[in-house]
mmCIF file of C-alpha atoms and ligand atoms in Angstrom:
data_model
loop_
_atom_site.group_PDB
_atom_site.id
_atom_site.type_symbol
_atom_site.label_atom_id
_atom_site.label_comp_id
_atom_site.label_asym_id
_atom_site.label_seq_id
_atom_site.Cartn_x
_atom_site.Cartn_y
_atom_site.Cartn_z
ATOM 1 C CA UNK A 514 136.323 104.313 140.147
ATOM 2 C CA UNK A 515 133.114 103.807 138.566
ATOM 3 C CA UNK A 516 132.688 102.312 135.019
ATOM 4 C CA UNK A 517 132.927 104.714 132.016
ATOM 5 C CA UNK A 518 134.520 107.430 133.897
ATOM 6 C CA UNK A 519 137.606 109.519 131.983
ATOM 7 C CA UNK A 520 140.704 109.976 133.658
ATOM 8 C CA UNK A 521 144.083 111.547 132.858
ATOM 9 C CA UNK A 522 146.862 108.940 132.775
ATOM 10 C CA UNK A 523 150.651 108.671 131.915
ATOM 11 C CA UNK A 524 151.518 106.184 129.065
ATOM 12 C CA UNK A 525 154.457 104.597 131.023
ATOM 13 C CA UNK A 526 154.599 101.347 128.568
ATOM 14 C CA UNK A 527 153.512 100.103 125.320
ATOM 15 C CA UNK A 528 153.420 96.472 124.302
ATOM 16 C CA UNK A 529 152.019 95.416 120.753
ATOM 17 C CA UNK A 530 148.431 97.066 120.645
ATOM 18 C CA UNK A 531 148.311 97.899 124.511
ATOM 19 C CA UNK A 532 149.230 100.746 126.199
ATOM 20 C CA UNK A 533 149.892 101.085 130.005
ATOM 21 C CA UNK A 534 148.772 104.180 131.474
ATOM 22 C CA UNK A 535 149.556 105.258 135.298
ATOM 23 C CA UNK A 536 146.287 106.600 136.482
ATOM 24 C CA UNK A 537 146.221 107.675 140.197
ATOM 25 C CA UNK A 538 148.292 105.129 142.006
ATOM 26 C CA UNK A 539 147.499 102.332 139.866
ATOM 27 C CA UNK A 540 147.975 101.095 136.148
ATOM 28 C CA UNK A 541 145.191 100.601 133.447
ATOM 29 C CA UNK A 542 145.920 98.491 130.549
ATOM 30 C CA UNK A 543 144.581 100.475 127.414
ATOM 31 C CA UNK A 544 143.883 99.955 123.810
ATOM 32 C CA UNK A 545 143.174 102.598 121.331
ATOM 33 C CA UNK A 546 139.723 104.121 121.028
ATOM 34 C CA UNK A 547 137.988 104.400 117.451
ATOM 35 C CA UNK A 548 139.451 107.650 116.641
ATOM 36 C CA UNK A 549 142.875 106.432 116.352
ATOM 37 C CA UNK A 550 143.632 104.694 113.151
ATOM 38 C CA UNK A 551 146.646 102.571 113.126
ATOM 39 C CA UNK A 552 148.615 104.347 110.343
ATOM 40 C CA UNK A 553 152.153 103.878 110.881
ATOM 41 C CA UNK A 554 153.035 106.757 108.522
ATOM 42 C CA UNK A 555 151.696 109.294 110.914
ATOM 43 C CA UNK A 556 153.425 108.047 114.310
ATOM 44 C CA UNK A 557 152.936 111.537 115.930
ATOM 45 C CA UNK A 558 149.095 110.840 116.198
ATOM 46 C CA UNK A 559 149.549 107.641 118.001
ATOM 47 C CA UNK A 560 150.149 107.808 121.944
ATOM 48 C CA UNK A 561 153.682 107.140 122.847
ATOM 49 C CA UNK A 562 155.394 106.592 126.330
ATOM 50 C CA UNK A 563 155.404 109.849 128.055
ATOM 51 C CA UNK A 564 152.033 111.120 126.630
ATOM 52 C CA UNK A 565 149.468 112.197 129.091
ATOM 53 C CA UNK A 566 146.242 110.570 127.915
ATOM 54 C CA UNK A 567 142.771 110.565 128.510
ATOM 55 C CA UNK A 568 141.583 107.289 129.597
ATOM 56 C CA UNK A 569 138.197 105.918 129.831
ATOM 57 C CA UNK A 570 138.410 103.140 132.319
ATOM 58 C CA UNK A 571 135.893 100.560 131.059
ATOM 59 C CA UNK A 572 135.388 98.115 133.860
ATOM 60 C CA UNK A 573 136.571 97.352 137.134
ATOM 61 C CA UNK A 574 138.494 94.216 137.820
ATOM 62 C CA UNK A 575 139.469 92.693 140.737
ATOM 63 C CA UNK A 576 143.127 93.141 141.786
ATOM 64 C CA UNK A 577 145.007 95.833 139.793
ATOM 65 C CA UNK A 578 144.408 95.145 136.120
ATOM 66 C CA UNK A 579 141.726 97.568 135.013
ATOM 67 C CA UNK A 580 141.187 97.864 131.157
ATOM 68 C CA UNK A 581 140.581 101.279 129.312
ATOM 69 C CA UNK A 582 140.342 103.023 126.208
ATOM 70 C CA UNK A 583 142.495 105.771 125.258
ATOM 71 C CA UNK A 584 140.196 108.542 123.816
ATOM 72 C CA UNK A 585 142.680 111.366 123.480
ATOM 73 C CA UNK A 586 146.099 112.718 123.703
ATOM 74 C CA UNK A 587 147.137 116.054 125.669
ATOM 75 C CA UNK A 588 149.367 118.368 123.459
ATOM 76 C CA UNK A 589 153.019 117.409 123.877
ATOM 77 C CA UNK A 590 155.565 119.789 125.402
ATOM 78 C CA UNK A 591 158.472 118.013 124.176
ATOM 79 C CA UNK A 592 159.561 115.137 121.951
ATOM 80 C CA UNK A 593 162.973 113.195 121.503
ATOM 81 C CA UNK A 594 163.214 111.957 117.962
ATOM 82 C CA UNK A 595 165.653 110.229 115.660
ATOM 83 C CA UNK A 596 165.793 109.175 112.443
ATOM 84 C CA UNK A 597 164.553 105.393 111.651
ATOM 85 C CA UNK A 598 165.279 103.931 108.216
ATOM 86 C CA UNK A 599 162.902 100.876 108.786
ATOM 87 C CA UNK A 600 160.110 103.358 109.035
ATOM 88 C CA UNK A 601 158.142 104.861 106.035
ATOM 89 C CA UNK A 602 158.447 108.237 107.376
ATOM 90 C CA UNK A 603 162.169 107.797 108.557
ATOM 91 C CA UNK A 604 161.703 108.816 111.969
ATOM 92 C CA UNK A 605 160.892 107.329 115.391
ATOM 93 C CA UNK A 606 159.648 109.364 118.546
ATOM 94 C CA UNK A 607 161.404 108.081 121.647
ATOM 95 C CA UNK A 608 159.737 109.714 124.200
ATOM 96 C CA UNK A 609 157.163 112.459 124.631
ATOM 97 C CA UNK A 610 157.048 115.259 127.510
ATOM 98 C CA UNK A 611 160.408 114.537 128.846
ATOM 99 C CA UNK A 612 162.030 117.116 131.022
ATOM 100 C CA UNK A 613 165.619 115.420 130.964
ATOM 101 C CA UNK A 614 167.401 113.002 128.633
ATOM 102 C CA UNK A 615 170.361 111.872 130.296
ATOM 103 C CA UNK A 616 172.805 110.993 127.289
ATOM 104 C CA UNK A 617 174.870 107.921 128.692
ATOM 105 C CA UNK A 618 178.292 107.291 127.427
ATOM 106 C CA UNK A 619 181.041 105.056 128.569
ATOM 107 C CA UNK A 620 184.760 105.775 129.353
ATOM 108 C CA UNK A 621 185.308 102.533 127.261
ATOM 109 C CA UNK A 622 183.462 99.428 126.109
ATOM 110 C CA UNK A 623 182.010 101.121 124.097
ATOM 111 C CA UNK A 624 184.364 104.059 123.730
ATOM 112 C CA UNK A 625 183.162 107.674 124.113
ATOM 113 C CA UNK A 626 181.673 108.796 120.855
ATOM 114 C CA UNK A 627 181.443 112.512 120.717
ATOM 115 C CA UNK A 628 180.102 112.322 117.100
ATOM 116 C CA UNK A 629 177.225 110.563 118.449
ATOM 117 C CA UNK A 630 176.997 112.766 121.420
ATOM 118 C CA UNK A 631 176.761 115.758 119.285
ATOM 119 C CA UNK A 632 173.962 114.194 117.265
ATOM 120 C CA UNK A 633 171.961 113.508 120.470
ATOM 121 C CA UNK A 634 172.380 116.915 121.642
ATOM 122 C CA UNK A 635 170.902 118.256 118.409
ATOM 123 C CA UNK A 636 167.912 116.134 118.967
ATOM 124 C CA UNK A 637 167.579 117.249 122.606
ATOM 125 C CA UNK A 638 167.964 121.004 121.611
ATOM 126 C CA UNK A 639 165.421 120.251 118.867
ATOM 127 C CA UNK A 640 162.937 118.657 121.153
ATOM 128 C CA UNK A 641 162.823 121.226 123.931
ATOM 129 C CA UNK A 642 164.425 118.878 126.381
ATOM 130 C CA UNK A 643 167.470 119.410 128.933
ATOM 131 C CA UNK A 644 170.178 117.074 128.289
ATOM 132 C CA UNK A 645 172.531 115.915 130.920
ATOM 133 C CA UNK A 646 175.648 114.293 129.568
ATOM 134 C CA UNK A 647 176.762 111.214 131.673
ATOM 135 C CA UNK A 648 180.311 109.578 131.214
ATOM 136 C CA UNK A 649 179.612 106.312 133.009
ATOM 137 C CA UNK A 650 182.214 103.439 133.683
ATOM 138 C CA UNK A 651 184.579 106.225 135.054
ATOM 139 C CA UNK A 652 185.963 103.460 137.340
ATOM 140 C CA UNK A 653 187.613 102.016 134.264
ATOM 141 C CA UNK A 654 189.475 105.367 133.340
ATOM 142 C CA UNK A 655 193.238 104.754 133.268
ATOM 143 C CA UNK A 656 193.923 108.522 133.419
ATOM 144 C CA UNK A 657 190.832 110.491 134.585
ATOM 145 C CA UNK A 658 192.204 113.649 133.589
ATOM 146 C CA UNK A 659 192.016 112.617 129.838
ATOM 147 C CA UNK A 660 188.296 112.165 130.332
ATOM 148 C CA UNK A 661 187.716 115.455 132.115
ATOM 149 C CA UNK A 662 189.799 117.199 129.276
ATOM 150 C CA UNK A 663 187.553 115.314 126.473
ATOM 151 C CA UNK A 664 184.265 116.436 128.102
ATOM 152 C CA UNK A 665 185.452 119.801 129.334
ATOM 153 C CA UNK A 666 184.170 121.693 126.217
ATOM 154 C CA UNK A 667 180.634 120.637 126.942
ATOM 155 C CA UNK A 668 180.698 122.103 130.431
ATOM 156 C CA UNK A 669 182.030 125.284 128.953
ATOM 157 C CA UNK A 670 178.920 125.469 126.858
ATOM 158 C CA UNK A 671 176.805 125.124 129.743
ATOM 159 C CA UNK A 672 175.789 121.369 129.608
ATOM 160 C CA UNK A 673 175.500 119.342 132.883
ATOM 161 C CA UNK A 674 178.160 116.747 133.113
ATOM 162 C CA UNK A 675 178.231 114.206 135.273
ATOM 163 C CA UNK A 676 181.040 111.518 135.593
ATOM 164 C CA UNK A 677 179.625 108.271 136.939
ATOM 165 C CA UNK A 678 180.106 104.621 137.899
ATOM 166 C CA UNK A 679 177.332 102.044 138.301
ATOM 167 C CA UNK A 680 179.948 99.997 139.643
ATOM 168 C CA UNK A 681 181.016 102.175 142.559
ATOM 169 C CA UNK A 682 178.272 104.443 142.768
ATOM 170 C CA UNK A 683 180.112 107.533 141.951
ATOM 171 C CA UNK A 684 177.828 110.342 140.344
ATOM 172 C CA UNK A 685 174.516 108.339 141.029
ATOM 173 C CA UNK A 686 173.567 110.930 143.760
ATOM 174 C CA UNK A 687 174.261 113.799 141.342
ATOM 175 C CA UNK A 688 172.078 112.173 138.721
ATOM 176 C CA UNK A 689 169.047 111.535 141.185
ATOM 177 C CA UNK A 690 169.280 115.179 142.074
ATOM 178 C CA UNK A 691 168.975 116.174 138.281
ATOM 179 C CA UNK A 692 165.979 113.693 137.581
ATOM 180 C CA UNK A 693 163.897 114.256 140.776
ATOM 181 C CA UNK A 694 160.377 115.081 139.994
ATOM 182 C CA UNK A 695 161.140 114.838 136.336
ATOM 183 C CA UNK A 696 160.242 113.000 133.446
ATOM 184 C CA UNK A 697 163.314 111.489 132.195
ATOM 185 C CA UNK A 698 165.048 108.953 129.939
ATOM 186 C CA UNK A 699 168.626 107.467 129.537
ATOM 187 C CA UNK A 700 169.639 107.461 125.871
ATOM 188 C CA UNK A 701 173.008 106.494 124.429
ATOM 189 C CA UNK A 702 174.898 103.421 122.899
ATOM 190 C CA UNK A 703 174.133 99.899 123.785
ATOM 191 C CA UNK A 704 176.562 98.778 126.815
ATOM 192 C CA UNK A 705 177.214 102.098 128.321
ATOM 193 C CA UNK A 706 175.568 101.170 131.227
ATOM 194 C CA UNK A 707 172.035 102.833 131.095
ATOM 195 C CA UNK A 708 170.258 99.973 132.620
ATOM 196 C CA UNK A 709 172.641 99.508 135.409
ATOM 197 C CA UNK A 710 172.439 103.159 136.172
ATOM 198 C CA UNK A 711 168.584 102.976 136.405
ATOM 199 C CA UNK A 712 168.930 99.999 138.769
ATOM 200 C CA UNK A 713 171.284 102.316 141.038
ATOM 201 C CA UNK A 714 168.759 105.286 140.900
ATOM 202 C CA UNK A 715 165.757 103.002 141.701
ATOM 203 C CA UNK A 716 166.873 99.732 143.365
ATOM 204 C CA UNK A 717 164.304 96.899 143.120
ATOM 205 C CA UNK A 718 163.252 97.227 139.787
ATOM 206 C CA UNK A 719 163.308 93.995 137.652
ATOM 207 C CA UNK A 720 165.836 95.037 135.037
ATOM 208 C CA UNK A 721 168.020 92.910 132.571
ATOM 209 C CA UNK A 722 171.613 94.241 132.719
ATOM 210 C CA UNK A 723 173.966 93.337 129.859
ATOM 211 C CA UNK A 724 171.391 92.869 127.323
ATOM 212 C CA UNK A 725 171.496 96.278 125.565
ATOM 213 C CA UNK A 726 168.202 97.166 127.218
ATOM 214 C CA UNK A 727 164.857 95.370 126.491
ATOM 215 C CA UNK A 728 164.810 94.297 123.030
ATOM 216 C CA UNK A 729 162.906 96.400 120.211
ATOM 217 C CA UNK A 730 160.739 94.097 118.107
ATOM 218 C CA UNK A 731 161.635 93.476 114.568
ATOM 219 C CA UNK A 732 158.253 93.094 113.109
ATOM 220 C CA UNK A 733 156.555 96.192 111.300
ATOM 221 C CA UNK A 734 153.860 96.373 114.097
ATOM 222 C CA UNK A 735 155.769 95.583 117.290
ATOM 223 C CA UNK A 736 156.446 98.386 119.502
ATOM 224 C CA UNK A 737 159.529 99.018 121.214
ATOM 225 C CA UNK A 738 159.148 97.708 124.853
ATOM 226 C CA UNK A 739 160.579 100.811 126.677
ATOM 227 C CA UNK A 740 159.020 101.602 129.849
ATOM 228 C CA UNK A 741 158.905 104.434 132.541
ATOM 229 C CA UNK A 742 159.821 103.568 136.044
ATOM 230 C CA UNK A 743 158.302 105.658 138.955
ATOM 231 C CA UNK A 744 160.912 106.899 141.170
ATOM 232 C CA UNK A 745 160.810 106.901 144.851
ATOM 233 C CA UNK A 746 162.347 110.576 144.770
ATOM 234 C CA UNK A 747 159.592 111.718 142.713
ATOM 235 C CA UNK A 748 159.254 111.642 138.692
ATOM 236 C CA UNK A 749 159.688 108.862 136.286
ATOM 237 C CA UNK A 750 162.842 107.413 134.580
ATOM 238 C CA UNK A 751 162.966 105.356 131.211
ATOM 239 C CA UNK A 752 165.716 103.211 129.696
ATOM 240 C CA UNK A 753 165.651 103.419 126.017
ATOM 241 C CA UNK A 754 166.788 100.235 123.812
ATOM 242 C CA UNK A 755 170.117 99.882 122.524
ATOM 243 C CA UNK A 756 170.532 102.460 119.671
ATOM 244 C CA UNK A 757 171.827 101.168 116.022
ATOM 245 C CA UNK A 758 171.231 104.377 114.504
ATOM 246 C CA UNK A 759 170.771 108.060 115.763
ATOM 247 C CA UNK A 760 170.285 110.246 112.976
ATOM 248 C CA UNK A 761 169.089 113.830 113.286
ATOM 249 C CA UNK A 762 165.740 114.236 112.216
ATOM 250 C CA UNK A 763 163.326 117.435 111.708
ATOM 251 C CA UNK A 764 166.365 119.904 110.930
ATOM 252 C CA UNK A 765 167.384 121.136 107.664
ATOM 253 C CA UNK A 766 170.805 122.711 106.604
ATOM 254 C CA UNK A 767 169.685 126.273 107.262
ATOM 255 C CA UNK A 768 168.504 125.499 110.803
ATOM 256 C CA UNK A 769 171.294 123.125 112.136
ATOM 257 C CA UNK A 770 173.414 125.963 113.653
ATOM 258 C CA UNK A 771 170.654 127.089 115.630
ATOM 259 C CA UNK A 772 170.798 123.624 117.639
ATOM 260 C CA UNK A 773 174.507 123.843 118.180
ATOM 261 C CA UNK A 774 175.298 125.556 121.320
ATOM 262 C CA UNK A 775 178.286 127.662 120.986
ATOM 263 C CA UNK A 776 177.618 128.849 117.469
ATOM 264 C CA UNK A 777 175.235 131.770 118.536
ATOM 265 C CA UNK A 778 177.345 134.708 118.553
ATOM 266 C CA UNK A 779 179.364 133.756 115.323
ATOM 267 C CA UNK A 780 176.507 132.634 113.308
ATOM 268 C CA UNK A 781 174.778 135.990 113.273
ATOM 269 C CA UNK A 782 177.848 137.755 111.740
ATOM 270 C CA UNK A 783 178.120 135.671 108.663
ATOM 271 C CA UNK A 784 177.884 137.392 105.435
ATOM 272 C CA UNK A 785 174.943 135.607 104.052
ATOM 273 C CA UNK A 786 171.788 135.207 106.033
ATOM 274 C CA UNK A 787 171.462 131.536 104.795
ATOM 275 C CA UNK A 788 175.017 130.581 105.582
ATOM 276 C CA UNK A 789 175.363 126.896 106.244
ATOM 277 C CA UNK A 790 178.813 127.697 107.512
ATOM 278 C CA UNK A 791 180.439 124.970 105.355
ATOM 279 C CA UNK A 792 181.432 126.521 101.674
ATOM 280 C CA UNK A 793 180.304 130.064 101.813
ATOM 281 C CA UNK A 794 182.662 132.979 101.704
ATOM 282 C CA UNK A 795 183.130 135.360 104.917
ATOM 283 C CA UNK A 796 181.534 132.900 107.311
ATOM 284 C CA UNK A 797 182.141 134.004 110.862
ATOM 285 C CA UNK A 798 181.415 130.484 112.306
ATOM 286 C CA UNK A 799 184.514 129.167 110.243
ATOM 287 C CA UNK A 800 186.480 132.257 111.567
ATOM 288 C CA UNK A 801 185.409 131.282 114.805
ATOM 289 C CA UNK A 802 186.978 127.931 114.470
ATOM 290 C CA UNK A 803 189.946 129.079 113.156
ATOM 291 C CA UNK A 804 190.320 131.541 116.087
ATOM 292 C CA UNK A 805 189.408 128.879 118.621
ATOM 293 C CA UNK A 806 186.344 130.041 120.163
ATOM 294 C CA UNK A 807 184.605 127.134 118.592
ATOM 295 C CA UNK A 808 186.049 123.782 119.465
ATOM 296 C CA UNK A 809 187.275 122.118 115.708
ATOM 297 C CA UNK A 810 185.710 118.775 116.818
ATOM 298 C CA UNK A 811 182.419 120.268 117.506
ATOM 299 C CA UNK A 812 182.555 122.040 113.934
ATOM 300 C CA UNK A 813 183.691 118.665 112.412
ATOM 301 C CA UNK A 814 180.365 117.096 113.903
ATOM 302 C CA UNK A 815 178.420 119.702 112.733
ATOM 303 C CA UNK A 816 179.927 119.266 109.017
ATOM 304 C CA UNK A 817 178.985 115.480 109.206
ATOM 305 C CA UNK A 818 175.488 116.166 110.343
ATOM 306 C CA UNK A 819 174.996 118.991 107.662
ATOM 307 C CA UNK A 820 175.881 116.332 105.158
ATOM 308 C CA UNK A 821 172.999 114.031 106.051
ATOM 309 C CA UNK A 822 170.354 116.926 106.237
ATOM 310 C CA UNK A 823 167.824 118.063 103.316
ATOM 311 C CA UNK A 824 168.375 121.808 102.097
ATOM 312 C CA UNK A 825 165.743 124.698 103.224
HETATM 313 P P1 GDP B 1374 172.981 99.356 128.480
HETATM 314 O O1 GDP B 1374 173.096 98.560 127.216
HETATM 315 O O2 GDP B 1374 173.470 100.720 128.311
HETATM 316 O O3 GDP B 1374 171.746 99.367 129.309
HETATM 317 O O4 GDP B 1374 174.246 98.778 129.593
HETATM 318 P P2 GDP B 1374 174.142 97.566 130.773
HETATM 319 O O5 GDP B 1374 173.549 98.383 132.079
HETATM 320 O O6 GDP B 1374 173.487 96.643 130.290
HETATM 321 O O7 GDP B 1374 175.754 97.552 131.123
HETATM 322 C C1 GDP B 1374 176.685 96.756 129.980
HETATM 323 C C2 GDP B 1374 177.758 96.249 130.744
HETATM 324 O O8 GDP B 1374 178.395 97.175 131.439
HETATM 325 C C3 GDP B 1374 177.084 95.279 131.757
HETATM 326 O O9 GDP B 1374 178.050 94.273 131.827
HETATM 327 C C4 GDP B 1374 177.236 96.075 133.161
HETATM 328 O O10 GDP B 1374 177.837 95.241 134.315
HETATM 329 C C5 GDP B 1374 178.686 97.035 133.004
HETATM 330 N N1 GDP B 1374 178.735 98.378 133.364
HETATM 331 C C6 GDP B 1374 177.754 99.026 133.417
HETATM 332 N N2 GDP B 1374 177.952 100.201 134.088
HETATM 333 C C7 GDP B 1374 179.338 100.110 134.668
HETATM 334 C C8 GDP B 1374 180.284 100.873 135.335
HETATM 335 O O11 GDP B 1374 180.123 102.065 135.696
HETATM 336 N N3 GDP B 1374 181.620 100.186 135.546
HETATM 337 C C9 GDP B 1374 181.727 99.050 134.825
HETATM 338 N N4 GDP B 1374 183.146 98.713 135.088
HETATM 339 N N5 GDP B 1374 180.961 98.402 134.295
HETATM 340 C C10 GDP B 1374 179.739 98.812 134.140
HETATM 341 ZN ZN1 ZN B 1375 178.406 131.025 107.958
#
């Protein structure tokens, strides 16, 4: 590398105003070039973890610490987004260009929350990311069949489900196979075992288990310290910080059903084109719920999300 050359890099970490980009085999500590204005209301124009960025490497240092300037961002192929009431525009992008999002839940501590799972599935579908449902702490299941029965409807919808234990190692090979060569993140409630699973998938990382992931900063300008780790099997895996809030973003009452797997056939048969499948007469989705071809629990999740969304 000579000075002032431009390279493509992968943003693996952001800290304060610094972005760390994997370039070739090394890591470059970058700041933002002049064309980026730090405008929090337009988060989408700023680099985020998972972005492919153009980095002008400023100077060559001894050891591994190169400094650079981010001068551009390649168009994103996917984004995982949730609501964030602490932000002016009410959303937060959790990662860019993700191939997989591993939705990690626990058998218990915390209890398996299917409402949250359904909200996260909508975000994955909306963001063009393949979700993998992981039910961790399977070693704590009193009756394994109960958990299998709870999660079976998701398998029937075609979602990949992995029952795992970071304690015994069950399911870890299956998770690895799903993320090999991919850009993946783990997301799910705090305490479900995300950090523990990352440590199983890639031993040797310095991770803090039992702290709900690395803490998100509280101040307005602090960036969430989430990091993509390079995997020996190929690809990158990140651990998102504990989520206190996960609302569906970028979806309206009219479009929600299109992100609900299992609703496809019925929703085309409703009498009204703009049917929101809640109060309208002659709604085929409601008929499908009554007939059992759409699971009542999924429909309940749908209605709860619908209440939170804008019309249109
Ligand atoms: P995170 O907040 O989702 O990153 O969860 P952590 O990985 O920090 O784990 C939270 C707690 O659950 C820690 O005390 C872990 O040791 C424990 N834990 C994680 N995975 C398992 C598991 O598969 N089985 C059991 N019994 N405990 C687990
Ligand atoms: Zn309808």
